[in-house]
Rosetta silent file (secondary structure, phi, psi, omega in degrees, C-alpha in Angstrom):
SEQUENCE: MKRVSVFCGSSQGASPKYTESAKQLGVELAKEGITLVYGGSKVGIMGVVANAALEAGGEVIGVLPTMLMEREIAHQGLSELIIVNSMHERKAKMEELSDGFIVLPGGPGTMEEFFEVYTWAQLGEHQKPIGILNSNQYYDKLLTFFEHMIEEQFLKREYHDMIIVEGEAKPLLEKFSTYTPPKVTKWITRQQT
SCORE:     score description
SCORE:     0.000 S_00000001
   1 L     0.000  122.142 -176.082   34.990   35.291  148.603 S_00000001
   2 L  -101.248  -36.279 -176.101   38.588   36.456  148.262 S_00000001
   3 E  -138.654  139.727  177.289   38.370   40.182  147.512 S_00000001
   4 E  -129.679  130.336  173.290   35.781   42.886  148.142 S_00000001
   5 E   -83.742  136.837  176.203   35.794   46.414  146.725 S_00000001
   6 E  -117.986  124.316  175.314   34.749   49.133  149.134 S_00000001
   7 E  -102.570  130.091 -178.092   33.447   52.458  147.824 S_00000001
   8 L  -163.031  175.986 -171.283   33.496   55.284  150.357 S_00000001
   9 L   -77.305  152.201  173.584   34.150   58.937  151.018 S_00000001
  10 L   -91.202    8.079  171.552   37.377   60.895  150.851 S_00000001
  11 L  -118.403  165.685  179.020   36.024   62.845  153.847 S_00000001
  12 L   -93.193  -10.331  177.368   35.343   61.519  157.338 S_00000001
  13 L    80.930  176.157 -172.956   31.823   62.946  157.512 S_00000001
  14 L   -81.915  -23.166 -175.637   30.001   64.742  160.300 S_00000001
  15 L  -112.797  139.937  174.107   29.607   61.803  162.702 S_00000001
  16 H   -64.928  -13.995  177.521   32.305   59.663  164.334 S_00000001
  17 H   -63.718  -28.659  179.826   29.982   56.713  163.616 S_00000001
  18 H   -67.823  -45.531  178.867   31.151   56.796  159.991 S_00000001
  19 H   -69.118  -35.911  178.239   34.807   56.268  160.878 S_00000001
  20 H   -62.704  -42.300  179.036   33.862   53.650  163.478 S_00000001
  21 H   -64.888  -40.091  177.986   31.875   51.741  160.868 S_00000001
  22 H   -63.875  -42.698  177.415   34.782   51.943  158.401 S_00000001
  23 H   -61.108  -45.997 -179.385   37.175   50.607  161.058 S_00000001
  24 H   -57.951  -44.110 -179.887   34.766   47.786  161.877 S_00000001
  25 H   -64.735  -45.004  179.224   34.545   46.794  158.211 S_00000001
  26 H   -57.976  -43.934  179.653   38.331   46.855  157.745 S_00000001
  27 H   -65.544  -45.038 -179.136   38.827   44.618  160.788 S_00000001
  28 H   -63.466  -40.066  177.509   36.061   42.172  159.746 S_00000001
  29 H   -60.740  -46.650 -179.670   37.494   41.851  156.232 S_00000001
  30 H   -62.063  -44.117 -179.578   40.929   41.072  157.665 S_00000001
  31 H   -60.979  -35.111 -179.468   39.477   38.563  160.176 S_00000001
  32 L   -84.505   -2.809 -179.064   37.662   36.766  157.350 S_00000001
  33 L    72.863   24.278 -179.834   40.799   36.692  155.184 S_00000001
  34 L   -98.663  126.486  177.988   39.140   38.875  152.551 S_00000001
  35 E   -72.272  132.063  174.459   41.381   41.315  150.688 S_00000001
  36 E   -84.142  126.643  171.416   40.144   44.911  150.690 S_00000001
  37 E  -112.775  127.894 -177.669   40.178   46.577  147.277 S_00000001
  38 E  -152.500 -174.711 -171.456   39.540   50.314  147.457 S_00000001
  39 L   -72.663   -0.509  171.522   40.409   53.669  145.893 S_00000001
  40 L    83.229    4.476 -174.991   44.007   53.831  147.166 S_00000001
  41 E   -92.709  155.296  175.696   43.756   57.075  149.121 S_00000001
  42 L   -95.133   -3.799 -173.436   45.047   57.864  152.607 S_00000001
  43 L  -100.547  160.783  174.260   42.318   60.469  153.273 S_00000001
  44 H    63.314 -158.964  178.435   38.776   60.292  154.668 S_00000001
  45 H   -74.204  -11.519  169.969   37.077   57.046  155.544 S_00000001
  46 H   -59.944  -49.720  178.652   38.964   55.559  152.596 S_00000001
  47 H   -65.522  -36.123 -179.073   42.123   55.836  154.667 S_00000001
  48 H   -63.605  -48.504 -177.849   40.334   54.673  157.810 S_00000001
  49 H   -65.369  -38.752  178.910   39.065   51.401  156.293 S_00000001
  50 H   -65.300  -47.711 -179.511   42.461   50.680  154.726 S_00000001
  51 H   -61.322  -41.121 -179.788   44.379   51.369  157.941 S_00000001
  52 H   -63.526  -42.928  178.914   41.999   49.228  159.994 S_00000001
  53 H   -64.498  -44.449  179.617   42.366   46.281  157.614 S_00000001
  54 H   -63.000  -45.784 -179.186   46.165   46.622  157.552 S_00000001
  55 H   -63.975  -26.552  178.347   46.426   46.933  161.343 S_00000001
  56 L   -88.665    6.650  177.182   44.309   43.778  161.703 S_00000001
  57 L    88.646   13.434 -178.730   46.747   41.891  159.441 S_00000001
  58 L   -85.489  167.676  175.202   44.697   42.079  156.253 S_00000001
  59 L   -96.796  138.058 -178.060   45.748   42.581  152.667 S_00000001
  60 E  -133.288  124.676  176.350   44.790   45.875  151.020 S_00000001
  61 E  -111.426  124.062  175.522   44.961   46.716  147.317 S_00000001
  62 E  -102.294  144.048  176.469   44.526   50.340  146.287 S_00000001
  63 E  -125.479  113.021 -170.497   43.564   51.460  142.779 S_00000001
  64 E  -129.584  131.057  174.979   44.405   55.109  142.182 S_00000001
  65 E   -70.247  150.287 -179.164   44.261   57.305  139.072 S_00000001
  66 H   -51.651  -43.029 -176.036   47.456   59.166  138.123 S_00000001
  67 H   -60.706  -33.425  178.291   45.850   62.570  138.737 S_00000001
  68 H   -80.321  -29.764  174.479   45.199   61.686  142.383 S_00000001
  69 H   -62.040  -40.753 -179.299   48.680   60.218  142.787 S_00000001
  70 H   -67.865  -22.019  178.353   50.050   63.571  141.636 S_00000001
  71 L   -88.950    7.217  173.494   47.999   65.308  144.359 S_00000001
  72 L    61.752   40.136  175.629   49.866   63.249  146.973 S_00000001
  73 L  -109.731    7.602 -179.816   46.877   61.492  148.506 S_00000001
  74 E   -67.102  139.587  174.171   48.118   57.961  147.774 S_00000001
  75 L   -80.310  122.084 -174.693   48.339   55.610  150.738 S_00000001
  76 L   -90.965   -4.316 -175.546   51.979   54.494  150.857 S_00000001
  77 L  -106.914   20.914 -174.818   51.543   51.559  153.249 S_00000001
  78 L   -79.917  162.237  173.612   49.328   49.254  151.177 S_00000001
  79 L   -64.312  -37.698  178.840   49.968   45.637  150.218 S_00000001
  80 E  -155.419  138.918  174.693   49.716   46.784  146.600 S_00000001
  81 E  -123.388  118.409 -179.884   48.988   50.098  144.878 S_00000001
  82 E  -102.957  123.963  178.766   47.837   49.948  141.266 S_00000001
  83 E   -99.148  128.259  178.624   48.094   53.192  139.299 S_00000001
  84 E  -121.196  170.658 -174.224   45.652   53.667  136.413 S_00000001
  85 L   -83.246  -25.135 -172.860   45.142   56.491  133.915 S_00000001
  86 L  -151.629  168.230  175.802   41.577   57.555  134.732 S_00000001
  87 H   -63.333  -35.090  177.752   38.610   57.255  137.054 S_00000001
  88 H   -61.981  -44.967  178.972   36.953   55.009  134.433 S_00000001
  89 H   -64.848  -35.506  179.059   39.914   52.645  134.511 S_00000001
  90 H   -59.023  -50.723 -178.851   39.843   52.665  138.311 S_00000001
  91 H   -62.028  -43.028 -179.344   36.244   51.400  138.437 S_00000001
  92 H   -63.294  -41.023 -179.952   36.885   48.778  135.767 S_00000001
  93 H   -66.900  -42.960  178.906   39.994   47.525  137.583 S_00000001
  94 H   -62.882  -40.556  178.231   38.203   47.388  140.933 S_00000001
  95 H   -64.442  -43.184 -179.417   35.331   45.423  139.374 S_00000001
  96 H   -61.915  -39.907 -175.889   37.784   43.041  137.708 S_00000001
  97 H   -77.830  -17.526 -164.642   39.683   42.403  140.964 S_00000001
  98 L  -108.619  152.841  175.914   36.651   41.936  143.209 S_00000001
  99 L  -101.745   -1.846  179.913   34.163   39.237  144.162 S_00000001
 100 L  -176.580  172.324 -174.700   31.713   41.747  145.662 S_00000001
 101 E  -137.154  137.145  175.506   31.145   45.411  146.499 S_00000001
 102 E  -127.149  136.082  179.810   30.369   47.292  149.707 S_00000001
 103 E  -109.740  121.761  171.066   29.317   50.922  149.913 S_00000001
 104 L   -98.133  172.238  175.777   30.134   52.991  152.986 S_00000001
 105 L   -55.476  144.010  179.540   28.989   56.606  153.415 S_00000001
 106 L  -174.695 -176.866 -177.021   30.366   58.967  150.806 S_00000001
 107 L  -101.852 -150.305 -175.944   29.505   61.696  148.354 S_00000001
 108 H   -58.597  -37.386  179.154   28.798   61.880  144.616 S_00000001
 109 H   -63.622  -41.801  177.867   31.865   59.822  143.663 S_00000001
 110 H   -63.569  -43.199  179.637   30.804   57.005  145.977 S_00000001
 111 H   -62.984  -41.583 -179.196   27.267   57.140  144.576 S_00000001
 112 H   -62.818  -42.446  178.347   28.571   57.050  141.021 S_00000001
 113 H   -64.093  -46.035  178.863   30.678   53.955  141.779 S_00000001
 114 H   -59.194  -50.825 -175.951   27.770   52.242  143.511 S_00000001
 115 H   -65.301  -31.045  177.809   25.270   52.965  140.747 S_00000001
 116 H   -66.879  -49.694 -179.074   27.633   51.756  138.050 S_00000001
 117 H   -68.409  -30.414  176.895   28.221   48.331  139.625 S_00000001
 118 H   -67.071  -42.882  177.196   24.518   48.132  140.536 S_00000001
 119 H   -63.918  -43.503  177.402   23.519   48.841  136.933 S_00000001
 120 H   -57.702  -40.231  179.656   26.032   46.253  135.686 S_00000001
 121 H   -64.776  -42.409  178.994   24.435   43.694  138.039 S_00000001
 122 H   -61.767  -34.262 -178.721   20.936   44.461  136.738 S_00000001
 123 L   -85.410   -2.767  179.550   22.184   43.957  133.189 S_00000001
 124 L    80.629   14.920  178.856   23.885   40.677  134.078 S_00000001
 125 L   -71.299  -24.228  171.006   27.400   42.009  133.501 S_00000001
 126 L  -150.088  161.818  178.924   28.368   40.467  136.839 S_00000001
 127 L  -121.749   35.328 -175.761   26.670   38.300  139.464 S_00000001
 128 L   -92.872  146.849  179.158   28.587   39.636  142.470 S_00000001
 129 L   -68.224  147.420  177.145   26.927   40.752  145.703 S_00000001
 130 E  -125.962  124.333 -178.594   26.472   44.472  146.374 S_00000001
 131 E  -122.889  147.197  172.080   26.067   45.672  149.924 S_00000001
 132 E  -110.852  119.620  172.458   25.271   48.955  151.606 S_00000001
 133 E   -90.078   98.519 -169.545   26.752   49.383  155.081 S_00000001
 134 L   -82.799   63.741 -178.776   24.120   51.792  156.328 S_00000001
 135 H   -62.922  129.752  176.932   26.221   53.431  159.015 S_00000001
 136 H    55.921   29.330 -177.834   24.327   55.934  161.181 S_00000001
 137 H    56.008   29.180 -177.000   21.320   55.451  158.832 S_00000001
 138 L   -56.180  -38.261 -174.014   23.231   57.443  156.212 S_00000001
 139 L   -96.607   11.038 -178.827   21.475   55.729  153.306 S_00000001
 140 H   -55.375  -42.269 -177.898   17.911   55.731  154.691 S_00000001
 141 H   -69.965  -33.751  175.258   16.761   58.427  152.265 S_00000001
 142 H   -65.594  -42.557  179.683   18.307   56.582  149.315 S_00000001
 143 H   -64.568  -37.083  174.524   16.522   53.401  150.367 S_00000001
 144 H   -64.385  -39.544  179.097   13.252   55.363  150.597 S_00000001
 145 H   -66.033  -35.468  174.943   13.917   56.723  147.110 S_00000001
 146 H   -59.654  -40.753  177.250   14.373   53.172  145.803 S_00000001
 147 H   -61.730  -38.571  176.355   10.870   52.407  147.120 S_00000001
 148 H   -63.418  -41.166  176.885    9.628   55.475  145.223 S_00000001
 149 H   -59.114  -40.782  179.006   11.316   54.153  142.061 S_00000001
 150 H   -65.164  -47.059  179.576    9.456   50.863  142.520 S_00000001
 151 H   -58.553  -37.551 -178.202    6.120   52.618  143.067 S_00000001
 152 L   -89.635    6.494  174.267    6.672   54.683  139.928 S_00000001
 153 L    63.636   37.829  171.643    7.703   51.565  137.956 S_00000001
 154 L  -107.804   -4.484  178.423   11.271   52.599  137.217 S_00000001
 155 L  -145.228  129.782  177.435   12.778   49.829  139.351 S_00000001
 156 L   -85.417  147.145 -178.081   11.608   46.251  139.696 S_00000001
 157 H   -56.430  -39.408 -177.903   11.446   44.708  143.153 S_00000001
 158 H   -65.340  -29.018  176.520   13.770   41.847  142.162 S_00000001
 159 H   -78.128  -36.625  174.508   16.488   44.339  141.184 S_00000001
 160 H   -58.858  -42.339 -175.501   15.960   46.287  144.396 S_00000001
 161 L   -72.776   -5.864  174.276   16.349   43.054  146.348 S_00000001
 162 L   -67.782  -25.030 -175.704   19.793   42.480  144.825 S_00000001
 163 E   -85.355  128.589  177.012   21.175   45.042  147.287 S_00000001
 164 E   -96.095  123.187 -177.848   22.131   43.722  150.720 S_00000001
 165 E  -118.828  127.437  176.523   21.622   46.366  153.423 S_00000001
 166 E  -145.322  156.095  177.510   22.952   46.077  156.969 S_00000001
 167 L   -91.941  -10.781 -178.627   23.960   48.473  159.719 S_00000001
 168 L  -130.922  151.449 -175.384   26.954   46.374  160.832 S_00000001
 169 H   -67.427  -44.986 -173.497   29.860   44.824  158.927 S_00000001
 170 H   -59.784  -52.128  178.408   29.696   41.267  160.275 S_00000001
 171 H   -64.293  -29.189  177.000   26.072   40.456  159.261 S_00000001
 172 H   -64.065  -47.511  179.843   26.682   42.132  155.897 S_00000001
 173 H   -66.340  -34.186  176.078   29.650   39.858  155.180 S_00000001
 174 H   -61.740  -41.607  178.430   27.671   36.831  156.383 S_00000001
 175 H   -68.826  -31.678  175.929   24.976   37.610  153.810 S_00000001
 176 H   -59.675  -39.910 -174.827   27.663   38.025  151.133 S_00000001
 177 H   -68.940  -18.060  179.664   28.777   34.448  151.748 S_00000001
 178 L  -114.413   12.529 -176.141   25.281   33.103  150.978 S_00000001
 179 L   -64.940  133.547  172.558   24.355   35.519  148.154 S_00000001
 180 L  -122.314  120.834 -179.711   22.576   34.021  145.155 S_00000001
 181 L   -67.854  153.566  178.225   22.154   36.307  142.133 S_00000001
 182 L   -64.611  152.459 -179.842   18.690   36.582  140.589 S_00000001
 183 L   -78.282  -17.930 -177.799   17.941   34.282  137.669 S_00000001
 184 E  -117.843  130.751  170.613   16.530   37.157  135.637 S_00000001
 185 E  -120.230  172.470 -175.524   18.362   40.326  134.660 S_00000001
 186 L   -55.483  119.660  174.098   17.147   43.131  132.434 S_00000001
 187 L    68.034    9.664  179.732   16.143   41.683  129.079 S_00000001
 188 E  -137.931  136.164  170.259   17.899   38.357  129.745 S_00000001
 189 E  -111.685  117.848  179.720   16.720   35.153  131.387 S_00000001
 190 L   -74.344  142.683  175.011   19.659   33.034  132.542 S_00000001
 191 L   -67.650  137.337  177.097   19.475   29.310  132.007 S_00000001
 192 L   -75.446  139.534 -179.230   19.044   27.428  135.246 S_00000001
 193 L  -109.500    0.000    0.000   21.989   25.182  136.043 S_00000001
């Protein structure tokens, strides 16, 4: 695994555990020689994860829409900053550049990014691992809601099990290295190789 996209908040959140978790992830990515791909901002835990990776000697690629560049929130110390025209282009570029995806705590934008790559995985558009770094149990209610989706037959267990959930960065990355995508995606059965 060479590059991992991280989706996370442009705020630091209510608990210092969120920033600590972001720092831990940035350091672990750098230690493993994995390039961080993220939203390109200097604010919130986005900035924290980028700074931690850079300070640990890692490579960091930011992908930022023009409108956010104009609002002066771009991180100026990155290994590379890619400017795109829209939020749609940002997600597509991050998916193209990455071998996997990790979700840290964040708001609606983070959720939207997560659900898009998760939906793409269910449809077989990519076979890359998707992880939730469940810092401070932030995503517990979402994980409970996934169980409700399964009970109500709107989500199959095998698609639920595509998501790797851990409370710490190191075991999450270890599971990424052994991830095997499911053989069946929605409406398609992949040939076994």
